[in-house]
Amino acid sequence: MSFQRARTEEQREIRRRTILDMASAMLDEMPVAAVTLNELSRRVGLAKPNVLRYFESREAVLLELLDRFLREWLTELADDLAADVDESLPMAERATAVAEILSRSLSSRAVLCDLFGAQGSVLEHNVSVEVVARYKRASLDRLTTMTALVQKYLPELGENATLFSLQTMVMAGALSAYSTPPPSLQAAYQAEPDLARFHLELKDSLELALTATLLGVLPRR
């Protein structure tokens, strides 16, 4: 596709959404690390300098997508928790249910987990103070939303619900890297099956980590 120069705010917003939608489509095909500004520009049909009129870098595009995907996930998570957690259950059973729902929900969103994993080491670099501050303000809002969801079903967590919510996203990002080994490592696993013990299934490993965290911080009484 090709565009004429955007002259109105509405046209500029359409360009921004088009760039974001194309980047989202690319993430369905490739990992975060493989998304380049050159390829994004080619697919959108804009010269690279024109893409930079709307986003200052590849990382700025991906940070905005991360916030979009995080909002979508939290909306889905609210429905999942409401459907599958019985608030009358004993604390330990509610904790186990919450951990299972979180791990199931996150493992079904591989792109979001990949973005979580790249956030601190890649995405928050090569962006201006203005962009990263805007993203962090939005992140605080998402963290508040998730904290409220967790506290609703595990009020015993108290203030620890915020730290648990943050750790959930960090763990999902870290563990996702081990659940999608590159081709060379897959070949090594096939050649030497004993090496495959280093491979972690995202849902199972995340559920174990979240359950252990919750049961470790919840009061014993």
PDB file of C-alpha atoms in Angstrom:
ATOM      1  CA  MET A   1       0.000   0.000   0.000  1.00  0.00           C
ATOM      2  CA  SER A   2       1.068   3.619  -0.425  1.00  0.00           C
ATOM      3  CA  PHE A   3      -0.069   6.861   1.153  1.00  0.00           C
ATOM      4  CA  GLN A   4      -0.195  10.504   0.339  1.00  0.00           C
ATOM      5  CA  ARG A   5       1.125  12.803   3.028  1.00  0.00           C
ATOM      6  CA  ALA A   6      -1.190  13.051   6.018  1.00  0.00           C
ATOM      7  CA  ARG A   7      -2.390  16.621   6.409  1.00  0.00           C
ATOM      8  CA  THR A   8      -4.977  16.420   9.175  1.00  0.00           C
ATOM      9  CA  GLU A   9      -4.872  15.022  12.697  1.00  0.00           C
ATOM     10  CA  GLU A  10      -7.368  12.350  11.661  1.00  0.00           C
ATOM     11  CA  GLN A  11      -5.157  11.278   8.758  1.00  0.00           C
ATOM     12  CA  ARG A  12      -2.118  11.182  11.022  1.00  0.00           C
ATOM     13  CA  GLU A  13      -3.987   8.992  13.496  1.00  0.00           C
ATOM     14  CA  ILE A  14      -4.947   6.634  10.682  1.00  0.00           C
ATOM     15  CA  ARG A  15      -1.254   6.380   9.729  1.00  0.00           C
ATOM     16  CA  ARG A  16      -0.315   5.607  13.327  1.00  0.00           C
ATOM     17  CA  ARG A  17      -2.948   2.873  13.607  1.00  0.00           C
ATOM     18  CA  THR A  18      -1.868   1.388  10.287  1.00  0.00           C
ATOM     19  CA  ILE A  19       1.753   1.215  11.424  1.00  0.00           C
ATOM     20  CA  LEU A  20       0.751  -0.365  14.735  1.00  0.00           C
ATOM     21  CA  ASP A  21      -1.556  -2.879  13.065  1.00  0.00           C
ATOM     22  CA  MET A  22       1.167  -3.909  10.626  1.00  0.00           C
ATOM     23  CA  ALA A  23       3.687  -4.315  13.449  1.00  0.00           C
ATOM     24  CA  SER A  24       1.136  -6.450  15.281  1.00  0.00           C
ATOM     25  CA  ALA A  25       0.706  -8.633  12.186  1.00  0.00           C
ATOM     26  CA  MET A  26       4.482  -9.031  11.943  1.00  0.00           C
ATOM     27  CA  LEU A  27       4.614 -10.227  15.556  1.00  0.00           C
ATOM     28  CA  ASP A  28       2.244 -13.027  14.596  1.00  0.00           C
ATOM     29  CA  GLU A  29       4.915 -14.207  12.146  1.00  0.00           C
ATOM     30  CA  MET A  30       8.190 -13.540  13.942  1.00  0.00           C
ATOM     31  CA  PRO A  31       9.666 -12.865  17.402  1.00  0.00           C
ATOM     32  CA  VAL A  32      10.128  -9.346  18.706  1.00  0.00           C
ATOM     33  CA  ALA A  33      13.861  -9.461  17.940  1.00  0.00           C
ATOM     34  CA  ALA A  34      13.188 -10.041  14.230  1.00  0.00           C
ATOM     35  CA  VAL A  35      10.923  -7.003  13.746  1.00  0.00           C
ATOM     36  CA  THR A  36      12.889  -4.256  11.997  1.00  0.00           C
ATOM     37  CA  LEU A  37      11.945  -0.720  11.100  1.00  0.00           C
ATOM     38  CA  ASN A  38      13.039  -1.311   7.505  1.00  0.00           C
ATOM     39  CA  GLU A  39      10.691  -4.261   7.065  1.00  0.00           C
ATOM     40  CA  LEU A  40       7.866  -2.491   8.857  1.00  0.00           C
ATOM     41  CA  SER A  41       8.283   0.505   6.548  1.00  0.00           C
ATOM     42  CA  ARG A  42       8.275  -1.731   3.484  1.00  0.00           C
ATOM     43  CA  ARG A  43       5.106  -3.530   4.518  1.00  0.00           C
ATOM     44  CA  VAL A  44       3.281  -0.334   5.419  1.00  0.00           C
ATOM     45  CA  GLY A  45       4.298   1.291   2.136  1.00  0.00           C
ATOM     46  CA  LEU A  46       6.004   4.304   3.678  1.00  0.00           C
ATOM     47  CA  ALA A  47       9.607   5.354   3.473  1.00  0.00           C
ATOM     48  CA  LYS A  48      11.470   4.821   6.735  1.00  0.00           C
ATOM     49  CA  PRO A  49      11.793   8.596   7.399  1.00  0.00           C
ATOM     50  CA  ASN A  50       8.020   8.877   7.040  1.00  0.00           C
ATOM     51  CA  VAL A  51       7.425   6.109   9.579  1.00  0.00           C
ATOM     52  CA  LEU A  52       9.714   8.037  11.923  1.00  0.00           C
ATOM     53  CA  ARG A  53       7.331  10.984  11.673  1.00  0.00           C
ATOM     54  CA  TYR A  54       4.853   8.934  13.715  1.00  0.00           C
ATOM     55  CA  PHE A  55       7.143   6.823  15.923  1.00  0.00           C
ATOM     56  CA  GLU A  56      10.658   7.827  16.852  1.00  0.00           C
ATOM     57  CA  SER A  57      12.009   4.260  16.709  1.00  0.00           C
ATOM     58  CA  ARG A  58      11.127   0.597  16.348  1.00  0.00           C
ATOM     59  CA  GLU A  59      11.114   0.357  20.127  1.00  0.00           C
ATOM     60  CA  ALA A  60       8.541   3.141  20.404  1.00  0.00           C
ATOM     61  CA  VAL A  61       6.208   1.174  18.114  1.00  0.00           C
ATOM     62  CA  LEU A  62       6.635  -1.990  20.155  1.00  0.00           C
ATOM     63  CA  LEU A  63       6.139  -0.227  23.488  1.00  0.00           C
ATOM     64  CA  GLU A  64       2.812   1.109  22.267  1.00  0.00           C
ATOM     65  CA  LEU A  65       1.826  -2.369  21.106  1.00  0.00           C
ATOM     66  CA  LEU A  66       2.837  -3.794  24.472  1.00  0.00           C
ATOM     67  CA  ASP A  67       0.444  -1.410  26.183  1.00  0.00           C
ATOM     68  CA  ARG A  68      -2.328  -2.304  23.725  1.00  0.00           C
ATOM     69  CA  PHE A  69      -1.862  -6.041  24.259  1.00  0.00           C
ATOM     70  CA  LEU A  70      -1.629  -5.591  28.026  1.00  0.00           C
ATOM     71  CA  ARG A  71      -4.949  -3.732  28.124  1.00  0.00           C
ATOM     72  CA  GLU A  72      -6.586  -6.450  26.042  1.00  0.00           C
ATOM     73  CA  TRP A  73      -5.176  -9.176  28.283  1.00  0.00           C
ATOM     74  CA  LEU A  74      -6.383  -7.521  31.487  1.00  0.00           C
ATOM     75  CA  THR A  75      -9.906  -7.280  30.067  1.00  0.00           C
ATOM     76  CA  GLU A  76      -9.837 -10.988  29.278  1.00  0.00           C
ATOM     77  CA  LEU A  77      -8.272 -11.809  32.648  1.00  0.00           C
ATOM     78  CA  ALA A  78     -11.092 -10.077  34.521  1.00  0.00           C
ATOM     79  CA  ASP A  79     -13.617 -12.316  32.757  1.00  0.00           C
ATOM     80  CA  ASP A  80     -11.559 -15.475  33.363  1.00  0.00           C
ATOM     81  CA  LEU A  81     -11.167 -14.791  37.067  1.00  0.00           C
ATOM     82  CA  ALA A  82     -14.852 -14.015  37.478  1.00  0.00           C
ATOM     83  CA  ALA A  83     -15.803 -17.249  35.743  1.00  0.00           C
ATOM     84  CA  ASP A  84     -13.319 -19.614  37.377  1.00  0.00           C
ATOM     85  CA  VAL A  85     -12.551 -18.448  40.923  1.00  0.00           C
ATOM     86  CA  ASP A  86     -15.003 -19.241  43.697  1.00  0.00           C
ATOM     87  CA  GLU A  87     -14.522 -16.478  46.262  1.00  0.00           C
ATOM     88  CA  SER A  88     -15.967 -18.698  49.005  1.00  0.00           C
ATOM     89  CA  LEU A  89     -13.114 -21.220  48.741  1.00  0.00           C
ATOM     90  CA  PRO A  90     -10.330 -21.375  51.332  1.00  0.00           C
ATOM     91  CA  MET A  91      -7.395 -19.070  50.699  1.00  0.00           C
ATOM     92  CA  ALA A  92      -4.966 -21.739  49.450  1.00  0.00           C
ATOM     93  CA  GLU A  93      -7.494 -23.051  46.923  1.00  0.00           C
ATOM     94  CA  ARG A  94      -8.199 -19.560  45.630  1.00  0.00           C
ATOM     95  CA  ALA A  95      -4.455 -18.950  45.297  1.00  0.00           C
ATOM     96  CA  THR A  96      -4.029 -22.142  43.301  1.00  0.00           C
ATOM     97  CA  ALA A  97      -6.942 -21.201  41.046  1.00  0.00           C
ATOM     98  CA  VAL A  98      -5.583 -17.690  40.441  1.00  0.00           C
ATOM     99  CA  ALA A  99      -2.137 -19.061  39.564  1.00  0.00           C
ATOM    100  CA  GLU A 100      -3.646 -21.546  37.110  1.00  0.00           C
ATOM    101  CA  ILE A 101      -5.764 -18.893  35.406  1.00  0.00           C
ATOM    102  CA  LEU A 102      -2.863 -16.462  35.125  1.00  0.00           C
ATOM    103  CA  SER A 103      -0.533 -19.069  33.654  1.00  0.00           C
ATOM    104  CA  ARG A 104      -3.181 -20.369  31.234  1.00  0.00           C
ATOM    105  CA  SER A 105      -4.113 -16.899  30.093  1.00  0.00           C
ATOM    106  CA  LEU A 106      -0.546 -15.663  29.642  1.00  0.00           C
ATOM    107  CA  SER A 107       0.697 -18.819  27.904  1.00  0.00           C
ATOM    108  CA  SER A 108      -2.008 -18.319  25.277  1.00  0.00           C
ATOM    109  CA  ARG A 109      -0.565 -14.859  24.528  1.00  0.00           C
ATOM    110  CA  ALA A 110       2.935 -15.662  23.341  1.00  0.00           C
ATOM    111  CA  VAL A 111       3.459 -12.250  21.740  1.00  0.00           C
ATOM    112  CA  LEU A 112       2.625 -10.416  24.955  1.00  0.00           C
ATOM    113  CA  CYS A 113       5.064 -12.603  26.894  1.00  0.00           C
ATOM    114  CA  ASP A 114       7.756 -12.014  24.255  1.00  0.00           C
ATOM    115  CA  LEU A 115       7.228  -8.265  24.623  1.00  0.00           C
ATOM    116  CA  PHE A 116       7.413  -8.560  28.418  1.00  0.00           C
ATOM    117  CA  GLY A 117      10.737 -10.334  28.016  1.00  0.00           C
ATOM    118  CA  ALA A 118      12.143  -7.637  25.727  1.00  0.00           C
ATOM    119  CA  GLN A 119      10.825  -4.677  27.709  1.00  0.00           C
ATOM    120  CA  GLY A 120      13.653  -3.915  30.105  1.00  0.00           C
ATOM    121  CA  SER A 121      16.586  -5.102  28.013  1.00  0.00           C
ATOM    122  CA  VAL A 122      15.509  -3.798  24.576  1.00  0.00           C
ATOM    123  CA  LEU A 123      12.270  -1.845  24.297  1.00  0.00           C
ATOM    124  CA  GLU A 124      13.048   0.803  26.904  1.00  0.00           C
ATOM    125  CA  HIS A 125      16.280   1.633  25.072  1.00  0.00           C
ATOM    126  CA  ASN A 126      16.502   3.830  21.972  1.00  0.00           C
ATOM    127  CA  VAL A 127      13.500   5.878  23.062  1.00  0.00           C
ATOM    128  CA  SER A 128      13.301   9.428  24.357  1.00  0.00           C
ATOM    129  CA  VAL A 129      12.555  10.389  27.937  1.00  0.00           C
ATOM    130  CA  GLU A 130       9.138  11.587  26.789  1.00  0.00           C
ATOM    131  CA  VAL A 131       8.223   8.263  25.173  1.00  0.00           C
ATOM    132  CA  VAL A 132       9.449   6.043  27.994  1.00  0.00           C
ATOM    133  CA  ALA A 133       7.810   8.268  30.629  1.00  0.00           C
ATOM    134  CA  ARG A 134       4.504   8.128  28.767  1.00  0.00           C
ATOM    135  CA  TYR A 135       4.760   4.350  28.549  1.00  0.00           C
ATOM    136  CA  LYS A 136       5.634   4.023  32.242  1.00  0.00           C
ATOM    137  CA  ARG A 137       2.644   6.165  33.233  1.00  0.00           C
ATOM    138  CA  ALA A 138       0.385   3.890  31.201  1.00  0.00           C
ATOM    139  CA  SER A 139       2.087   0.861  32.782  1.00  0.00           C
ATOM    140  CA  LEU A 140       1.274   2.148  36.248  1.00  0.00           C
ATOM    141  CA  ASP A 141      -2.387   2.306  35.269  1.00  0.00           C
ATOM    142  CA  ARG A 142      -2.278  -1.294  34.000  1.00  0.00           C
ATOM    143  CA  LEU A 143      -0.489  -2.412  37.155  1.00  0.00           C
ATOM    144  CA  THR A 144      -3.197  -0.756  39.262  1.00  0.00           C
ATOM    145  CA  THR A 145      -5.846  -2.598  37.267  1.00  0.00           C
ATOM    146  CA  MET A 146      -4.147  -5.957  37.695  1.00  0.00           C
ATOM    147  CA  THR A 147      -3.523  -5.352  41.388  1.00  0.00           C
ATOM    148  CA  ALA A 148      -7.224  -4.674  41.944  1.00  0.00           C
ATOM    149  CA  LEU A 149      -8.131  -7.899  40.141  1.00  0.00           C
ATOM    150  CA  VAL A 150      -5.728  -9.959  42.240  1.00  0.00           C
ATOM    151  CA  GLN A 151      -6.859  -8.318  45.487  1.00  0.00           C
ATOM    152  CA  LYS A 152     -10.494  -9.021  44.664  1.00  0.00           C
ATOM    153  CA  TYR A 153      -9.885 -12.777  44.747  1.00  0.00           C
ATOM    154  CA  LEU A 154      -6.981 -12.796  47.204  1.00  0.00           C
ATOM    155  CA  PRO A 155      -7.578  -9.900  49.607  1.00  0.00           C
ATOM    156  CA  GLU A 156      -5.204 -11.603  52.039  1.00  0.00           C
ATOM    157  CA  LEU A 157      -2.305 -10.427  49.847  1.00  0.00           C
ATOM    158  CA  GLY A 158      -2.833  -6.824  50.875  1.00  0.00           C
ATOM    159  CA  GLU A 159      -0.081  -4.548  49.544  1.00  0.00           C
ATOM    160  CA  ASN A 160       1.831  -7.579  48.259  1.00  0.00           C
ATOM    161  CA  ALA A 161      -0.695  -7.806  45.426  1.00  0.00           C
ATOM    162  CA  THR A 162       1.125  -5.027  43.582  1.00  0.00           C
ATOM    163  CA  LEU A 163       4.496  -6.746  43.776  1.00  0.00           C
ATOM    164  CA  PHE A 164       2.936 -10.077  42.831  1.00  0.00           C
ATOM    165  CA  SER A 165       1.277  -8.517  39.770  1.00  0.00           C
ATOM    166  CA  LEU A 166       4.551  -6.992  38.632  1.00  0.00           C
ATOM    167  CA  GLN A 167       6.461 -10.219  39.235  1.00  0.00           C
ATOM    168  CA  THR A 168       3.870 -12.150  37.223  1.00  0.00           C
ATOM    169  CA  MET A 169       4.609 -10.073  34.128  1.00  0.00           C
ATOM    170  CA  VAL A 170       8.368 -10.273  34.681  1.00  0.00           C
ATOM    171  CA  MET A 171       8.276 -14.051  35.131  1.00  0.00           C
ATOM    172  CA  ALA A 172       6.086 -14.500  32.050  1.00  0.00           C
ATOM    173  CA  GLY A 173       8.660 -12.604  29.999  1.00  0.00           C
ATOM    174  CA  ALA A 174      11.643 -14.466  31.416  1.00  0.00           C
ATOM    175  CA  LEU A 175      10.117 -17.934  31.129  1.00  0.00           C
ATOM    176  CA  SER A 176       8.794 -17.358  27.610  1.00  0.00           C
ATOM    177  CA  ALA A 177      12.385 -17.180  26.336  1.00  0.00           C
ATOM    178  CA  TYR A 178      12.933 -20.767  27.461  1.00  0.00           C
ATOM    179  CA  SER A 179       9.663 -22.063  26.030  1.00  0.00           C
ATOM    180  CA  THR A 180      10.504 -21.111  22.424  1.00  0.00           C
ATOM    181  CA  PRO A 181      14.029 -22.402  21.718  1.00  0.00           C
ATOM    182  CA  PRO A 182      15.668 -21.316  18.441  1.00  0.00           C
ATOM    183  CA  PRO A 183      16.094 -23.873  15.615  1.00  0.00           C
ATOM    184  CA  SER A 184      19.687 -24.673  16.573  1.00  0.00           C
ATOM    185  CA  LEU A 185      18.672 -25.530  20.113  1.00  0.00           C
ATOM    186  CA  GLN A 186      15.692 -27.569  18.925  1.00  0.00           C
ATOM    187  CA  ALA A 187      18.100 -29.575  16.769  1.00  0.00           C
ATOM    188  CA  ALA A 188      20.399 -30.091  19.758  1.00  0.00           C
ATOM    189  CA  TYR A 189      17.467 -31.361  21.822  1.00  0.00           C
ATOM    190  CA  GLN A 190      16.574 -33.834  19.083  1.00  0.00           C
ATOM    191  CA  ALA A 191      20.158 -35.032  18.771  1.00  0.00           C
ATOM    192  CA  GLU A 192      20.631 -35.324  22.541  1.00  0.00           C
ATOM    193  CA  PRO A 193      17.234 -35.769  24.235  1.00  0.00           C
ATOM    194  CA  ASP A 194      18.794 -35.494  27.685  1.00  0.00           C
ATOM    195  CA  LEU A 195      19.482 -31.818  26.968  1.00  0.00           C
ATOM    196  CA  ALA A 196      15.742 -31.186  26.637  1.00  0.00           C
ATOM    197  CA  ARG A 197      15.405 -31.048  30.418  1.00  0.00           C
ATOM    198  CA  PHE A 198      16.444 -27.401  30.041  1.00  0.00           C
ATOM    199  CA  HIS A 199      13.305 -26.753  27.979  1.00  0.00           C
ATOM    200  CA  LEU A 200      10.418 -25.284  29.973  1.00  0.00           C
ATOM    201  CA  GLU A 201       6.784 -25.340  28.936  1.00  0.00           C
ATOM    202  CA  LEU A 202       5.521 -21.836  29.599  1.00  0.00           C
ATOM    203  CA  LYS A 203       2.170 -22.682  31.175  1.00  0.00           C
ATOM    204  CA  ASP A 204       3.467 -25.388  33.508  1.00  0.00           C
ATOM    205  CA  SER A 205       6.572 -23.542  34.635  1.00  0.00           C
ATOM    206  CA  LEU A 206       4.709 -20.261  35.091  1.00  0.00           C
ATOM    207  CA  GLU A 207       1.933 -21.926  37.071  1.00  0.00           C
ATOM    208  CA  LEU A 208       4.472 -23.570  39.368  1.00  0.00           C
ATOM    209  CA  ALA A 209       6.310 -20.277  39.905  1.00  0.00           C
ATOM    210  CA  LEU A 210       3.134 -18.280  40.561  1.00  0.00           C
ATOM    211  CA  THR A 211       1.687 -20.882  42.905  1.00  0.00           C
ATOM    212  CA  ALA A 212       4.904 -21.027  44.895  1.00  0.00           C
ATOM    213  CA  THR A 213       5.049 -17.228  45.064  1.00  0.00           C
ATOM    214  CA  LEU A 214       1.463 -16.878  46.228  1.00  0.00           C
ATOM    215  CA  LEU A 215       1.630 -19.608  48.831  1.00  0.00           C
ATOM    216  CA  GLY A 216       4.917 -18.144  50.044  1.00  0.00           C
ATOM    217  CA  VAL A 217       3.621 -14.611  50.652  1.00  0.00           C
ATOM    218  CA  LEU A 218       0.092 -15.346  51.842  1.00  0.00           C
ATOM    219  CA  PRO A 219      -0.399 -15.367  55.612  1.00  0.00           C
ATOM    220  CA  ARG A 220      -0.315 -18.786  57.207  1.00  0.00           C
ATOM    221  CA  ARG A 221      -3.435 -18.234  59.309  1.00  0.00           C
TER     222      ARG A 221
END
